[in-house]
mmCIF file of C-alpha atoms in Angstrom:
data_model
loop_
_atom_site.group_PDB
_atom_site.id
_atom_site.type_symbol
_atom_site.label_atom_id
_atom_site.label_comp_id
_atom_site.label_asym_id
_atom_site.label_seq_id
_atom_site.Cartn_x
_atom_site.Cartn_y
_atom_site.Cartn_z
ATOM 1 C CA MET E 1 -0.141 -0.342 -0.432
ATOM 2 C CA ILE E 2 2.863 2.339 0.546
ATOM 3 C CA PHE E 3 3.715 1.804 -3.097
ATOM 4 C CA GLU E 4 0.200 3.683 -4.061
ATOM 5 C CA LEU E 5 1.104 6.365 -1.828
ATOM 6 C CA MET E 6 4.230 7.043 -3.311
ATOM 7 C CA ILE E 7 2.654 7.279 -7.133
ATOM 8 C CA ALA E 8 0.268 9.481 -5.995
ATOM 9 C CA LEU E 9 2.257 11.873 -4.583
ATOM 10 C CA THR E 10 4.465 11.777 -7.130
ATOM 11 C CA VAL E 11 1.957 12.612 -9.263
ATOM 12 C CA GLY E 12 0.870 15.158 -7.417
ATOM 13 C CA ALA E 13 4.722 16.363 -7.376
ATOM 14 C CA LEU E 14 4.614 16.431 -11.062
ATOM 15 C CA MET E 15 1.909 18.169 -11.416
ATOM 16 C CA PHE E 16 3.041 21.268 -9.171
ATOM 17 C CA GLY E 17 6.324 21.237 -11.363
ATOM 18 C CA THR E 18 4.294 21.524 -14.433
ATOM 19 C CA GLY E 19 1.893 23.895 -12.975
ATOM 20 C CA LEU E 20 4.507 26.040 -11.871
ATOM 21 C CA TYR E 21 5.941 26.063 -15.152
ATOM 22 C CA GLY E 22 3.547 26.917 -16.763
ATOM 23 C CA ALA E 23 2.053 29.509 -14.416
ATOM 24 C CA LEU E 24 5.605 31.668 -14.269
ATOM 25 C CA SER E 25 6.143 30.821 -18.428
ATOM 26 C CA GLN E 26 3.065 32.348 -19.905
ATOM 27 C CA THR E 27 2.219 35.581 -21.198
ATOM 28 C CA ASN E 28 -1.648 34.863 -21.642
ATOM 29 C CA LEU E 29 -3.638 35.679 -18.451
ATOM 30 C CA VAL E 30 -5.612 32.602 -19.051
ATOM 31 C CA MET E 31 -2.568 29.790 -19.705
ATOM 32 C CA ILE E 32 -1.506 31.561 -16.617
ATOM 33 C CA ILE E 33 -4.758 30.378 -14.775
ATOM 34 C CA MET E 34 -4.507 27.025 -16.532
ATOM 35 C CA GLY E 35 -1.236 26.734 -14.501
ATOM 36 C CA VAL E 36 -2.403 27.786 -11.473
ATOM 37 C CA GLU E 37 -5.213 24.714 -12.019
ATOM 38 C CA LEU E 38 -2.548 22.097 -12.010
ATOM 39 C CA ILE E 39 -1.343 23.475 -9.109
ATOM 40 C CA LEU E 40 -4.179 22.970 -7.088
ATOM 41 C CA ALA E 41 -5.259 19.765 -9.142
ATOM 42 C CA ALA E 42 -1.951 18.073 -7.674
ATOM 43 C CA ALA E 43 -2.651 19.301 -3.931
ATOM 44 C CA LEU E 44 -6.099 17.593 -4.076
ATOM 45 C CA VAL E 45 -4.587 14.593 -5.545
ATOM 46 C CA ASN E 46 -2.690 15.198 -2.389
ATOM 47 C CA VAL E 47 -4.855 15.298 -0.045
ATOM 48 C CA VAL E 48 -6.743 12.629 -0.941
ATOM 49 C CA ALA E 49 -3.786 10.307 -1.122
ATOM 50 C CA PHE E 50 -3.342 11.270 2.519
ATOM 51 C CA TRP E 51 -7.088 10.374 3.153
ATOM 52 C CA ARG E 52 -7.001 7.604 2.017
ATOM 53 C CA TYR E 53 -3.257 5.781 3.124
ATOM 54 C CA LEU E 54 -3.089 7.860 6.143
ATOM 55 C CA HIS E 55 -6.129 8.799 7.636
ATOM 56 C CA PRO E 56 -9.201 7.487 5.869
ATOM 57 C CA ASP E 57 -11.366 7.663 9.667
ATOM 58 C CA GLU E 58 -10.980 11.692 9.400
ATOM 59 C CA PRO E 59 -13.957 13.197 7.678
ATOM 60 C CA ALA E 60 -12.243 16.721 7.798
ATOM 61 C CA ALA E 61 -9.556 15.295 4.964
ATOM 62 C CA GLN E 62 -12.636 14.893 2.444
ATOM 63 C CA MET E 63 -14.030 18.797 3.699
ATOM 64 C CA PHE E 64 -10.988 20.184 2.400
ATOM 65 C CA VAL E 65 -10.993 18.514 -0.907
ATOM 66 C CA LEU E 66 -13.848 20.881 -0.815
ATOM 67 C CA ILE E 67 -12.088 23.714 0.056
ATOM 68 C CA ILE E 68 -9.344 23.811 -2.065
ATOM 69 C CA MET E 69 -12.085 22.858 -4.697
ATOM 70 C CA ALA E 70 -13.909 26.028 -3.456
ATOM 71 C CA VAL E 71 -10.485 28.463 -3.978
ATOM 72 C CA MET E 72 -10.217 26.662 -7.727
ATOM 73 C CA ALA E 73 -13.683 27.980 -8.505
ATOM 74 C CA VAL E 74 -12.975 31.229 -6.902
ATOM 75 C CA GLU E 75 -8.873 31.967 -9.213
ATOM 76 C CA MET E 76 -10.801 31.325 -12.022
ATOM 77 C CA THR E 77 -13.914 33.287 -11.501
ATOM 78 C CA ALA E 78 -11.139 36.310 -10.061
ATOM 79 C CA GLY E 79 -9.122 35.458 -13.131
ATOM 80 C CA PHE E 80 -12.240 35.867 -15.516
ATOM 81 C CA GLY E 81 -13.714 39.215 -14.448
ATOM 82 C CA ILE E 82 -10.019 40.388 -14.768
ATOM 83 C CA ALA E 83 -9.728 38.764 -18.023
ATOM 84 C CA ILE E 84 -12.687 40.578 -19.215
ATOM 85 C CA ALA E 85 -12.058 43.977 -17.578
ATOM 86 C CA ARG E 86 -8.663 43.652 -19.340
ATOM 87 C CA PHE E 87 -9.841 42.895 -22.403
ATOM 88 C CA ARG E 88 -12.578 45.751 -23.109
ATOM 89 C CA SER E 89 -10.406 47.953 -21.538
ATOM 90 C CA ARG E 90 -6.664 46.923 -24.078
ATOM 91 C CA GLY E 91 -8.328 44.636 -26.388
ATOM 92 C CA SER E 92 -5.744 41.773 -24.983
ATOM 93 C CA VAL E 93 -5.616 39.323 -22.132
ATOM 94 C CA GLU E 94 -1.085 39.519 -22.666
ATOM 95 C CA MET E 95 0.356 40.016 -19.467
ATOM 96 C CA GLU E 96 3.789 41.699 -21.561
ATOM 97 C CA GLU E 97 1.324 44.092 -22.435
ATOM 98 C CA ALA E 98 0.568 44.827 -18.459
ATOM 99 C CA ARG E 99 3.609 45.830 -16.933
ATOM 100 C CA GLY E 100 2.025 48.695 -15.312
ATOM 101 C CA LEU E 101 0.030 46.779 -13.084
ATOM 102 C CA LYS E 102 3.446 46.419 -10.979
ATOM 103 C CA GLY E 103 3.103 49.504 -9.753
ATOM 104 C CA MET X 1 1.392 -5.398 -8.528
ATOM 105 C CA THR X 2 -2.462 -4.756 -6.972
ATOM 106 C CA PRO X 3 -4.864 -3.632 -9.789
ATOM 107 C CA GLN X 4 -5.241 -0.229 -7.135
ATOM 108 C CA LEU X 5 -1.565 0.190 -7.988
ATOM 109 C CA ILE X 6 -1.421 -0.210 -11.852
ATOM 110 C CA PHE X 7 -4.542 2.382 -12.340
ATOM 111 C CA LEU X 8 -3.062 4.601 -10.404
ATOM 112 C CA ALA X 9 -0.069 4.712 -12.224
ATOM 113 C CA PHE X 10 -1.972 4.837 -15.307
ATOM 114 C CA PHE X 11 -4.448 7.744 -14.559
ATOM 115 C CA GLY X 12 -1.619 9.440 -12.782
ATOM 116 C CA GLY X 13 0.107 8.879 -15.643
ATOM 117 C CA ALA X 14 -2.392 10.437 -18.116
ATOM 118 C CA ALA X 15 -2.760 13.326 -15.498
ATOM 119 C CA VAL X 16 0.444 13.949 -15.939
ATOM 120 C CA TRP X 17 1.013 13.668 -20.074
ATOM 121 C CA PHE X 18 -2.302 15.839 -20.088
ATOM 122 C CA GLY X 19 -0.893 18.698 -18.029
ATOM 123 C CA ILE X 20 2.227 18.688 -19.806
ATOM 124 C CA VAL X 21 0.086 18.665 -23.000
ATOM 125 C CA VAL X 22 -1.548 22.237 -21.695
ATOM 126 C CA PHE X 23 1.410 23.904 -22.205
ATOM 127 C CA ARG X 24 3.310 22.405 -25.485
ATOM 128 C CA THR X 25 0.445 22.808 -27.807
ATOM 129 C CA HIS X 26 -0.046 25.697 -29.381
ATOM 130 C CA SER X 27 -3.832 25.780 -29.719
ATOM 131 C CA MET X 28 -5.596 26.551 -26.716
ATOM 132 C CA VAL X 29 -8.955 25.010 -27.931
ATOM 133 C CA ARG X 30 -5.907 21.969 -28.011
ATOM 134 C CA SER X 31 -5.020 23.355 -24.359
ATOM 135 C CA ALA X 32 -8.362 23.484 -22.578
ATOM 136 C CA LEU X 33 -9.295 19.845 -23.357
ATOM 137 C CA ALA X 34 -6.075 18.981 -22.483
ATOM 138 C CA LEU X 35 -6.468 20.338 -19.032
ATOM 139 C CA LEU X 36 -10.144 18.596 -19.022
ATOM 140 C CA PHE X 37 -8.178 15.004 -19.851
ATOM 141 C CA SER X 38 -6.032 16.448 -17.330
ATOM 142 C CA GLN X 39 -8.022 16.531 -14.562
ATOM 143 C CA THR X 40 -10.737 14.071 -15.387
ATOM 144 C CA ALA X 41 -7.492 11.543 -15.013
ATOM 145 C CA VAL X 42 -7.435 12.889 -11.252
ATOM 146 C CA GLY X 43 -10.997 12.338 -10.842
ATOM 147 C CA LEU X 44 -10.561 8.422 -11.925
ATOM 148 C CA MET X 45 -7.336 8.675 -9.384
ATOM 149 C CA PHE X 46 -9.744 9.360 -6.452
ATOM 150 C CA LEU X 47 -12.565 6.833 -7.852
ATOM 151 C CA VAL X 48 -9.793 4.377 -8.063
ATOM 152 C CA MET X 49 -8.406 5.680 -4.030
ATOM 153 C CA GLN X 50 -12.122 5.047 -3.167
ATOM 154 C CA ALA X 51 -13.013 8.381 -2.486
ATOM 155 C CA GLU X 52 -16.230 7.839 -5.176
ATOM 156 C CA PHE X 53 -18.096 11.340 -4.417
ATOM 157 C CA LEU X 54 -14.487 13.540 -4.375
ATOM 158 C CA GLY X 55 -14.263 12.142 -8.048
ATOM 159 C CA VAL X 56 -17.817 11.863 -9.658
ATOM 160 C CA LEU X 57 -17.621 15.306 -8.277
ATOM 161 C CA GLN X 58 -13.999 16.281 -9.367
ATOM 162 C CA ILE X 59 -15.163 14.926 -13.110
ATOM 163 C CA MET X 60 -18.471 16.922 -13.054
ATOM 164 C CA MET X 61 -17.304 20.258 -11.788
ATOM 165 C CA MET X 62 -14.062 20.409 -14.111
ATOM 166 C CA ALA X 63 -16.258 19.025 -17.556
ATOM 167 C CA THR X 64 -17.780 22.559 -16.731
ATOM 168 C CA GLU X 65 -15.014 24.570 -15.671
ATOM 169 C CA MET X 66 -12.774 23.378 -18.896
ATOM 170 C CA SER X 67 -15.493 24.360 -21.402
ATOM 171 C CA VAL X 68 -16.544 27.566 -19.907
ATOM 172 C CA MET X 69 -12.529 28.330 -19.680
ATOM 173 C CA ALA X 70 -12.543 26.851 -24.082
ATOM 174 C CA ILE X 71 -15.554 29.579 -24.827
ATOM 175 C CA PHE X 72 -13.188 32.312 -23.187
ATOM 176 C CA MET X 73 -9.879 31.100 -25.438
ATOM 177 C CA VAL X 74 -12.254 31.283 -28.288
ATOM 178 C CA MET X 75 -13.264 34.905 -27.369
ATOM 179 C CA PHE X 76 -10.081 36.287 -26.445
ATOM 180 C CA MET X 77 -7.270 34.755 -28.401
ATOM 181 C CA MET X 78 -6.280 36.217 -31.448
ATOM 182 C CA ASP X 79 -5.629 32.890 -33.081
ATOM 183 C CA PRO X 80 -7.473 30.034 -30.838
ATOM 184 C CA GLY X 81 -6.878 27.125 -33.204
ATOM 185 C CA GLY X 82 -2.839 27.370 -33.471
ATOM 186 C CA MET X 83 -3.126 28.312 -36.771
ATOM 187 C CA GLY X 84 -0.175 30.825 -36.553
ATOM 188 C CA ALA X 85 2.062 29.074 -34.475
ATOM 189 C CA MET X 86 2.658 31.902 -31.901
ATOM 190 C CA GLU X 87 4.941 32.319 -29.325
ATOM 191 C CA MET X 88 3.421 32.408 -26.272
ATOM 192 C CA THR X 89 6.142 32.306 -23.518
ATOM 193 C CA HIS X 90 8.866 34.003 -21.745
ATOM 194 C CA GLN X 91 10.906 34.015 -18.908
ATOM 195 C CA LYS X 92 11.407 30.124 -19.850
ATOM 196 C CA ARG X 93 14.412 29.364 -18.418
ATOM 197 C CA LEU X 94 13.559 30.394 -14.909
ATOM 198 C CA SER X 95 10.084 29.065 -15.317
ATOM 199 C CA LEU X 96 11.666 25.329 -16.328
ATOM 200 C CA TRP X 97 14.418 25.667 -12.657
ATOM 201 C CA SER X 98 11.837 26.766 -10.305
ATOM 202 C CA GLY X 99 9.731 24.150 -11.589
ATOM 203 C CA GLY X 100 12.113 21.691 -11.917
ATOM 204 C CA ILE X 101 13.658 22.566 -8.071
ATOM 205 C CA GLY X 102 9.966 22.724 -7.003
ATOM 206 C CA LEU X 103 9.696 19.288 -8.438
ATOM 207 C CA ILE X 104 12.864 17.534 -7.326
ATOM 208 C CA ALA X 105 12.171 19.380 -3.749
ATOM 209 C CA ALA X 106 8.297 17.529 -3.242
ATOM 210 C CA LEU X 107 9.722 14.362 -5.032
ATOM 211 C CA ALA X 108 12.489 14.066 -1.775
ATOM 212 C CA VAL X 109 10.394 14.813 0.784
ATOM 213 C CA ILE X 110 8.085 12.249 -1.060
ATOM 214 C CA TRP X 111 10.850 9.367 -0.994
ATOM 215 C CA LEU X 112 13.198 10.355 2.020
ATOM 216 C CA GLY X 113 10.055 11.134 4.088
ATOM 217 C CA ASN X 114 8.594 7.962 6.717
ATOM 218 C CA TRP X 115 5.006 8.101 5.775
ATOM 219 C CA GLY X 116 4.644 5.299 8.978
ATOM 220 C CA SER X 117 1.871 2.359 8.586
ATOM 221 C CA VAL X 118 -0.744 2.792 5.752
ATOM 222 C CA ALA X 119 -4.234 1.783 6.481
ATOM 223 C CA THR X 120 -5.912 -0.972 4.598
ATOM 224 C CA GLU X 121 -9.226 -0.637 5.659
ATOM 225 C CA ILE X 122 -11.430 2.088 4.965
ATOM 226 C CA PRO X 123 -14.893 3.100 4.767
ATOM 227 C CA ASP X 124 -17.335 2.121 2.682
ATOM 228 C CA ALA X 125 -19.118 4.517 0.219
ATOM 229 C CA ALA X 126 -22.382 5.588 1.779
ATOM 230 C CA GLN X 127 -20.479 6.110 5.131
ATOM 231 C CA GLN X 128 -17.722 8.059 4.212
ATOM 232 C CA VAL X 129 -20.847 10.510 2.328
ATOM 233 C CA ALA X 130 -22.423 10.321 5.952
ATOM 234 C CA ASP X 131 -19.239 10.895 7.529
ATOM 235 C CA LEU X 132 -18.588 13.956 5.614
ATOM 236 C CA GLY X 133 -22.130 15.630 5.404
ATOM 237 C CA ARG X 134 -21.766 15.193 9.423
ATOM 238 C CA GLU X 135 -18.247 16.901 9.177
ATOM 239 C CA LEU X 136 -19.943 20.113 7.055
ATOM 240 C CA LEU X 137 -22.590 20.740 9.142
ATOM 241 C CA GLY X 138 -20.549 19.853 12.559
ATOM 242 C CA ARG X 139 -17.452 21.305 13.666
ATOM 243 C CA SER X 140 -16.606 22.244 9.868
ATOM 244 C CA MET X 141 -19.469 24.206 9.014
ATOM 245 C CA LEU X 142 -17.925 27.558 9.211
ATOM 246 C CA ILE X 143 -15.387 26.890 7.212
ATOM 247 C CA PHE X 144 -17.969 25.272 5.037
ATOM 248 C CA GLU X 145 -20.226 28.588 5.045
ATOM 249 C CA SER X 146 -17.019 30.803 4.812
ATOM 250 C CA ALA X 147 -16.056 29.733 1.376
ATOM 251 C CA GLY X 148 -19.486 29.439 -0.052
ATOM 252 C CA LEU X 149 -19.497 33.142 0.832
ATOM 253 C CA THR X 150 -16.588 33.433 -0.442
ATOM 254 C CA ILE X 151 -17.193 31.944 -4.227
ATOM 255 C CA LEU X 152 -20.328 34.002 -4.000
ATOM 256 C CA THR X 153 -18.581 37.263 -2.931
ATOM 257 C CA ALA X 154 -15.976 36.255 -5.730
ATOM 258 C CA MET X 155 -18.838 36.160 -8.418
ATOM 259 C CA VAL X 156 -20.016 39.669 -7.340
ATOM 260 C CA ALA X 157 -16.871 41.153 -7.525
ATOM 261 C CA ALA X 158 -15.679 39.705 -10.611
ATOM 262 C CA THR X 159 -19.320 40.298 -12.689
ATOM 263 C CA MET X 160 -18.985 44.042 -11.290
ATOM 264 C CA VAL X 161 -15.316 44.116 -12.660
ATOM 265 C CA ALA X 162 -16.021 43.024 -15.857
ATOM 266 C CA ILE X 163 -18.610 45.395 -16.687
ATOM 267 C CA ALA X 164 -18.007 48.308 -15.284
ATOM 268 C CA PRO X 165 -18.013 51.216 -17.564
ATOM 269 C CA MET X 166 -14.774 51.604 -19.629
ATOM 270 C CA LYS X 167 -12.961 55.385 -19.175
ATOM 271 C CA GLU X 168 -14.132 56.449 -23.253
ATOM 272 C CA LYS X 169 -18.055 55.723 -22.982
ATOM 273 C CA SER X 170 -18.404 57.129 -19.497
ATOM 274 C CA LYS X 171 -17.178 60.196 -21.198
#
């Protein structure tokens, strides 16, 4: 059973690395959101694996999965709200053109 | 090799592979579909790990979310089909190093850590849902309600930001 846990956690680590690369390397806002979604999916895999193989009698772990899903929804909602505002004012969601947001 | 290990490795490999495809293709629609397949593979991993409720929830939620994302891609992109093979990346070296270091650090913790004894028996699906329901309406109620309120606030705020009058129009 320990190998199943290791496989699930390794998948989570690989998804985290891929998502981090995507979030940092992409110039398009929607693609950056995709990278963050992958990172959060990695967190989901880890939490479910910890619940299944280490603490199956603890329903709080499953509740935490629902919270991460809520964070995914909030992140996407806020991201697309900003994307629409940006597209309406500048006609583009390219982040190379949004350097002014640095302040 | 147990069937659970084989299916976990198969769906895990699919989740990672489609996750990589998201950033390798020039087509934004293909990127959204690859992310949908990746998230579906994650949902299937949940089913393999006997978290039936969470697995089905993940697949249903991500199918909707990624479909919306594909629509936004087509709306916003100059070249959603990727026919022009536009370069849409920057700071590649920094990104590769960051992703690589994050991956290696996580793998080191996973493979060098002592995880103790692993559980073999888990509650059945009906019992899991019952326990989760009691958890949500019991000691975690405040957290759960806060999450719901946060989503509502984000929806209202995002709508307000998106429909705010532009400077040219307000003149």
